[in-house]
XYZ file of C-alpha atoms in Angstrom:
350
model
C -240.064 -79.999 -65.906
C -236.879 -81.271 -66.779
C -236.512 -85.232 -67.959
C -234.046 -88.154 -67.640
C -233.511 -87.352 -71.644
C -232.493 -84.117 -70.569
C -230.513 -84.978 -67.943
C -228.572 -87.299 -70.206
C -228.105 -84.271 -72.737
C -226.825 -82.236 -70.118
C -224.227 -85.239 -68.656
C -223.169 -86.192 -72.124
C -224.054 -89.702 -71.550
C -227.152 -91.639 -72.436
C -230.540 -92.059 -71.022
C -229.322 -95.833 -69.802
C -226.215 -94.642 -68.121
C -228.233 -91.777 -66.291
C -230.553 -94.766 -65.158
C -227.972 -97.191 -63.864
C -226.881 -93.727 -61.841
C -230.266 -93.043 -60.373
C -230.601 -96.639 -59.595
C -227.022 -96.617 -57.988
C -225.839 -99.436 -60.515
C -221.793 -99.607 -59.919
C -220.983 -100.074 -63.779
C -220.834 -96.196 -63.891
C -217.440 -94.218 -63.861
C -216.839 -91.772 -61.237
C -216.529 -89.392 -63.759
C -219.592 -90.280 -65.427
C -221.767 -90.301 -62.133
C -220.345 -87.040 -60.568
C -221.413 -85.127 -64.160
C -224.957 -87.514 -64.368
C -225.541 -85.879 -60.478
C -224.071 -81.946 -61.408
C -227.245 -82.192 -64.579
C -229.577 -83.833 -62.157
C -229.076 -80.662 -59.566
C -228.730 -78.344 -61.909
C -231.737 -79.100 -63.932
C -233.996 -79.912 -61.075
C -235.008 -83.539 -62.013
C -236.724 -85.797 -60.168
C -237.471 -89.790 -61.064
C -240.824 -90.262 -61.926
C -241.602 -92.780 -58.874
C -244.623 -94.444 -60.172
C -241.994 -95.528 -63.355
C -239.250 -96.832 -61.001
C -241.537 -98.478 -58.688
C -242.797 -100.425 -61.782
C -239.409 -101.879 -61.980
C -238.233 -101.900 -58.750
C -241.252 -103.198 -57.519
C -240.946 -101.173 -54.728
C -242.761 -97.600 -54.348
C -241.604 -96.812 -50.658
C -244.580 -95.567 -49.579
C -247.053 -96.656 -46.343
C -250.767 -97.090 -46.584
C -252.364 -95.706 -42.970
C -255.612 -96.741 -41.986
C -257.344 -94.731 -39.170
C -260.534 -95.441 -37.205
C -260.992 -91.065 -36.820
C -259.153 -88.474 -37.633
C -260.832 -86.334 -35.573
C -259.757 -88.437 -32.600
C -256.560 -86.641 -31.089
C -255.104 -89.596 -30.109
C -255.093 -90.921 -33.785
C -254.002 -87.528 -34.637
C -250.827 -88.058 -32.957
C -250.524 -91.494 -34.004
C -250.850 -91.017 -37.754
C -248.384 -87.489 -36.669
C -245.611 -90.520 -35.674
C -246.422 -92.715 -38.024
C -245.434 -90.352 -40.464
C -242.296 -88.817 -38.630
C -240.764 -92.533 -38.276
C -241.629 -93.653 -41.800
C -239.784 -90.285 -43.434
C -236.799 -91.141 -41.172
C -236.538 -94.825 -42.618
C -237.176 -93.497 -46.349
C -240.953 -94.112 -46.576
C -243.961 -91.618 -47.450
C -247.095 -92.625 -46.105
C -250.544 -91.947 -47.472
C -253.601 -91.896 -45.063
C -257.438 -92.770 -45.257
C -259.922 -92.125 -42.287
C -261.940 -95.208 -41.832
C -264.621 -92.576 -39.713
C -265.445 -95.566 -37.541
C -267.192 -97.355 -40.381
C -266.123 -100.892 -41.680
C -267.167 -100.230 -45.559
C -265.177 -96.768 -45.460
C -261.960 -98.435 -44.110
C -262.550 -101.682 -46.588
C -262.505 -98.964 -49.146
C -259.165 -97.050 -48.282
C -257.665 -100.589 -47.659
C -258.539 -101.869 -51.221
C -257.561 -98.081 -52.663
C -254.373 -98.597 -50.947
C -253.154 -101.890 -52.102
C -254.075 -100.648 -55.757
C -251.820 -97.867 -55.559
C -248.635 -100.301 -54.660
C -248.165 -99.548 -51.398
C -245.066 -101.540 -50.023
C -246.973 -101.720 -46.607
C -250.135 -101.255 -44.460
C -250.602 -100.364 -41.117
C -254.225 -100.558 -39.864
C -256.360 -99.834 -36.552
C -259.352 -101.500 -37.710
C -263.299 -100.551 -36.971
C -264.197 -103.919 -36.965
C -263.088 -107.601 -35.946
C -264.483 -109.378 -39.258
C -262.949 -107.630 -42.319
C -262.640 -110.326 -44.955
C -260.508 -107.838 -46.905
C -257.868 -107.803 -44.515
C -257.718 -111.548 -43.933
C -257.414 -112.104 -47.868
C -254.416 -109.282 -48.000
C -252.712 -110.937 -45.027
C -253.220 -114.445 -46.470
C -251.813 -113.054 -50.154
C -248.866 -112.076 -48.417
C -249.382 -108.119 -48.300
C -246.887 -106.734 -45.212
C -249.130 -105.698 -42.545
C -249.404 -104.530 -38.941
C -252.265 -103.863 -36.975
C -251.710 -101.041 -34.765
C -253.829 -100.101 -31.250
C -256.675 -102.337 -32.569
C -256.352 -106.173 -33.830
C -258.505 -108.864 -35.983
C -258.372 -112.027 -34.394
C -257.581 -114.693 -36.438
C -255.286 -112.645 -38.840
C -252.034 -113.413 -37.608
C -250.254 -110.298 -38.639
C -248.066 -108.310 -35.869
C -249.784 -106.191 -33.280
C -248.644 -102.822 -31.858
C -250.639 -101.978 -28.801
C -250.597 -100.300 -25.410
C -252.007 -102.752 -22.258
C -254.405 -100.710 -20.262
C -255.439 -103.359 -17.820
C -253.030 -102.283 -15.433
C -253.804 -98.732 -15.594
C -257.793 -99.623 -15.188
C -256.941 -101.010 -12.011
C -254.952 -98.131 -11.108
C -258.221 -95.952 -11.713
C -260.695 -98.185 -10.104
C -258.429 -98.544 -7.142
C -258.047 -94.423 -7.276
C -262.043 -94.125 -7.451
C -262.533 -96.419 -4.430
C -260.265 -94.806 -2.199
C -262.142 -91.530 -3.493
C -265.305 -93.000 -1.945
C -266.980 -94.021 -5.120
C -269.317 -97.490 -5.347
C -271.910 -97.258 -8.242
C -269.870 -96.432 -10.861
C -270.534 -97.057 -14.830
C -269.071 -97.578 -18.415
C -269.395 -95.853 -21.722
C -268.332 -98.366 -23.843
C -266.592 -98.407 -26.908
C -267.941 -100.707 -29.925
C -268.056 -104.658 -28.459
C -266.977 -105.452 -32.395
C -263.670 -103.935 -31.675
C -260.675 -105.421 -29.303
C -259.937 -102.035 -27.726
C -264.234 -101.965 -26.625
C -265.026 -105.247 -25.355
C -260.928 -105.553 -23.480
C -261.505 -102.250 -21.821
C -265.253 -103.263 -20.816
C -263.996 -106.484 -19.457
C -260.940 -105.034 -17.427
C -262.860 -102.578 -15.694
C -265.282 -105.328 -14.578
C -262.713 -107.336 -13.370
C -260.483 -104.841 -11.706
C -264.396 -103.887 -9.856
C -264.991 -107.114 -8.602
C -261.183 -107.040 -6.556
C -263.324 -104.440 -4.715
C -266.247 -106.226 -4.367
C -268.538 -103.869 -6.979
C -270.463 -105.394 -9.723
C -270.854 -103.682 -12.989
C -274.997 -103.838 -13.597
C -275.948 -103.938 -17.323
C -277.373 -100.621 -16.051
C -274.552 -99.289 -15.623
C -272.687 -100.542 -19.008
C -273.990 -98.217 -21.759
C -272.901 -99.046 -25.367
C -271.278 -95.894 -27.061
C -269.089 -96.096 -30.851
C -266.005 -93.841 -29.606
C -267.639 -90.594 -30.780
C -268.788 -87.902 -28.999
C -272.376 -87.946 -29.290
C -272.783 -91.333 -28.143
C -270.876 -90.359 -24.729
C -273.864 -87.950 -24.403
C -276.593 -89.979 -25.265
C -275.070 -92.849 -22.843
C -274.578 -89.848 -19.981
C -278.191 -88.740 -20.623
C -279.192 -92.298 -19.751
C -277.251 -92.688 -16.868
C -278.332 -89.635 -15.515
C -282.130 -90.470 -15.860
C -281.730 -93.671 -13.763
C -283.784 -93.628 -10.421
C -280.069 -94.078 -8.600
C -277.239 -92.507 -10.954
C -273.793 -93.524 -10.772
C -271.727 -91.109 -9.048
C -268.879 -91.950 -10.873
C -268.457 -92.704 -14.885
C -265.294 -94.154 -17.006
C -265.387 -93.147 -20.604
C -263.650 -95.595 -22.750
C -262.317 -93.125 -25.066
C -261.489 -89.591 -24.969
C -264.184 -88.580 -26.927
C -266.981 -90.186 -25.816
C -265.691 -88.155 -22.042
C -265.978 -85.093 -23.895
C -269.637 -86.246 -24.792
C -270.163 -86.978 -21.145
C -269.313 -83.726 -19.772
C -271.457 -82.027 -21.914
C -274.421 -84.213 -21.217
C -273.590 -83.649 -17.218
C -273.164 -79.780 -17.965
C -276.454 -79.587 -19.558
C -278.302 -80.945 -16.610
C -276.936 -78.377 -14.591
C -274.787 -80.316 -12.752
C -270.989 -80.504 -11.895
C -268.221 -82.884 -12.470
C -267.013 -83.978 -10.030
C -269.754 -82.476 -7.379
C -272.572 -84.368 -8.776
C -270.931 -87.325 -10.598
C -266.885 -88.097 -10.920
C -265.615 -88.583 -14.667
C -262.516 -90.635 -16.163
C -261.430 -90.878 -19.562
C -259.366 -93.581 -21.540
C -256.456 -92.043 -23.753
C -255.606 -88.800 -22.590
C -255.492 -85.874 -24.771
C -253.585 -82.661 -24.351
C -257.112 -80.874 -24.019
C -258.456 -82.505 -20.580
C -255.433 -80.304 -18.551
C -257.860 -77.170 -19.751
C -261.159 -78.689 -18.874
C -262.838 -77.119 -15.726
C -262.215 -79.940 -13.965
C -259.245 -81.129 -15.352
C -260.022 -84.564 -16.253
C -258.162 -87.549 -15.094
C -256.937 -90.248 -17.676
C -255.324 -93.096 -18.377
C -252.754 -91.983 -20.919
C -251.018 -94.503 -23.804
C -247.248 -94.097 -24.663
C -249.575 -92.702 -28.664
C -246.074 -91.487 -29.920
C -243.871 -94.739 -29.089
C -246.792 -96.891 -30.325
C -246.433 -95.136 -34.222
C -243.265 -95.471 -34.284
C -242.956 -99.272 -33.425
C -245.493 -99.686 -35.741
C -243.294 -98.162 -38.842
C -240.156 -100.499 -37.617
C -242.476 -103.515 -37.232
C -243.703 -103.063 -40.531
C -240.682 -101.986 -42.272
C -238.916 -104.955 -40.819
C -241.476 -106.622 -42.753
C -241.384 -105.363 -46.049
C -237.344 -105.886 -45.601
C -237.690 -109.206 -45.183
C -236.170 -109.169 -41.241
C -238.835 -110.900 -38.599
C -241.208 -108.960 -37.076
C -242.913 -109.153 -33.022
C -245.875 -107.920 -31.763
C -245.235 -105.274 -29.115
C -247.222 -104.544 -26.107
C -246.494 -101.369 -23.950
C -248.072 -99.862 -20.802
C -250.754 -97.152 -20.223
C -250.282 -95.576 -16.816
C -253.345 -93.415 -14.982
C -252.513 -89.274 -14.719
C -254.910 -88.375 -11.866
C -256.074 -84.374 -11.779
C -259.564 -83.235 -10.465
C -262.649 -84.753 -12.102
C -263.116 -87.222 -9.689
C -263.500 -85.644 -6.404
C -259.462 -85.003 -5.846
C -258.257 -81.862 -4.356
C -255.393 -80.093 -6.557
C -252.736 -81.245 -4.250
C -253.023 -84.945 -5.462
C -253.125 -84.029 -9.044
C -250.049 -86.640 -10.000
C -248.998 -89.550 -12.543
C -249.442 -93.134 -10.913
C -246.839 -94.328 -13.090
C -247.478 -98.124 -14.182
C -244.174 -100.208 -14.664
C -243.902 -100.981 -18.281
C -244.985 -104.226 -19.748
C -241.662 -105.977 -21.554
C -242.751 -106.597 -25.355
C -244.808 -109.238 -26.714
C -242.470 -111.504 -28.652
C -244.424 -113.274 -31.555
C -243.139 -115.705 -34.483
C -243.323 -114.038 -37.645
C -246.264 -114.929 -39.764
């Protein structure tokens, strides 16, 4: 592997000139720079970037945080995330937090020891101490889908209240009156907001959400299962269940399957975050879809406003309900009640 000494060599300058040229320093002649560039290409050289970032102070590269990689939604987010940071000049470097607090405390600490100009987390948790001392120390941050209250950093996030409605209104008009919750965790913003909207958009129909009926999953698919299984077993079963997450829905059919029993025949089914696989389910299954690919990419502006030095907002976008056939609809309905998007949350910069 070629290096800056034999760049210089080649150039017939020295090792300081081809430096101020790398670093686009205008005390270089054209003549100098054009022959500096012609060795660089012809030698195949690249900067060592762990060396310039040292003086720079500046490495241009993202730290990613995940809550589960295995999630398809944060599949495609971390997939725009990284599409929106190459296009502003940034590499971004990911760590799956699996759902678990000490695992995403880890890649967070790993991250910020590697120089990263920038993180963008979706936490597990609401009560990460790290994060609060990185925001506090200055560290450029943005939380993205999820949030920490109390750490005032800016928040990208999709507003699903308005699209819970939509489904609750869309299950009542379907016939449906005991319905129930999988849950996500109650220690993150996305599990107890979605638990609470659902309740509320119930009670504009006069329905009451029973503790019964509220079973406490972690956003993986076992737990949508277990919390199915339970449901199930109840002397009256719902006949209608909202999964807060795509995955735990996935859990859910299987658990209904297993009984022998039908969605939606026996018991309607609903997912939060849609996912390219539900349009190949037997039923298809209906979902309130989030705008995953915008929400990356304001993410990477928000932060990279940040780490410019230009002020950065929260934004808040809208989920909308697509409606197919797992809860009791007949193929002809199968449409998009399209929500009318939410204008974004402006914020002072911290």
């Amino acid at each position: 592997m070629a290096s800056i000494k034999d760049v210089a060599a080649a150039a017939g300058v020295s090792v300081a000139t081809v430096s101020r040229v790398l670093n686009a320093h205008p005390s270089v002649s054209a003549d100098a720079r054009g022959r500096v560039l012609a060795a660089v290409e012809a030698l195949g050289y690249r900067p060592n970037a762990v060396a310039r970032s040292l003086r720079t102070d500046q490495t241009h590269t993202l730290g990613l945080v995940i809550s589960d990689v295995l999630n398809p939604y944060f599949t495609e987010l971390a997939r725009s995330v990284e599409e929106e940071a190459r296009a502003l000049g940034y590499s971004v470097i990911i760590g799956n937090a699996d759902e678990r607090p000490d695992l995403q405390d880890h890649h967070v600490r790993t991250l910020l020891d590697r120089r990263i100009d920038g993180l963008l987390v979706s936490p597990t948790d609401g009560g990460s101490p790290l994060m609060l001392d990185a925001a506090r120390a200055g560290t450029p941050m943005v939380f993205v889908d999820r949030w920490i209250p109390g750490v005032d950093v800016p928040v990208v996030r999709a507003d699903g209240r308005a699209a819970v409605q939509d489904l609750v209104a869309h299950l009542y008009r379907l016939g449906h009156r005991r319905v129930a919750i999988i849950a996500g965790p109650a220690a993150t913003t996305t599990g107890s907001e979605r638990v609470e909207a659902f309740r509320s958009a119930l009670a504009e129909y006069g329905l009451s959400l029973p503790d019964v009926h509220i079973g406490q999953g972690d956003f993986q698919a076992a737990s949508g299962r277990r919390v199915t299984e339970g449901f199930l077993d109840l002397p009256e079963p719902p006949d209608a269940v909202f999964a807060a997450d795509n995955l735990m829905a996935l859990g859910a059919l299987d658990a209904v399957r297993a009984r022998g029993l039908r969605v939606p025949d026996d018991i309607a089914l609903a997912a939060f975050d849609d996912i390219p696989w539900f349009v190949h389910t037997d039923p298809p299954v209906t979902a309130i879809a989030q705008p995953t690919g915008e929400l990356g990419r304001a993410a990477v502006r928000a932060l990279v406003d940040r780490i410019e030095g230009r002020p950065a907002a929260s934004v808040t976008l809208a989920a909308r309900l697509v409606v197919r056939r797992s809860c009791g609809e007949t193929p002809e309905k199968a449409r998009i009640i399209p929500t009318p998007p939410l204008p974004p949350v402006q914020r002072s910069t911290p």
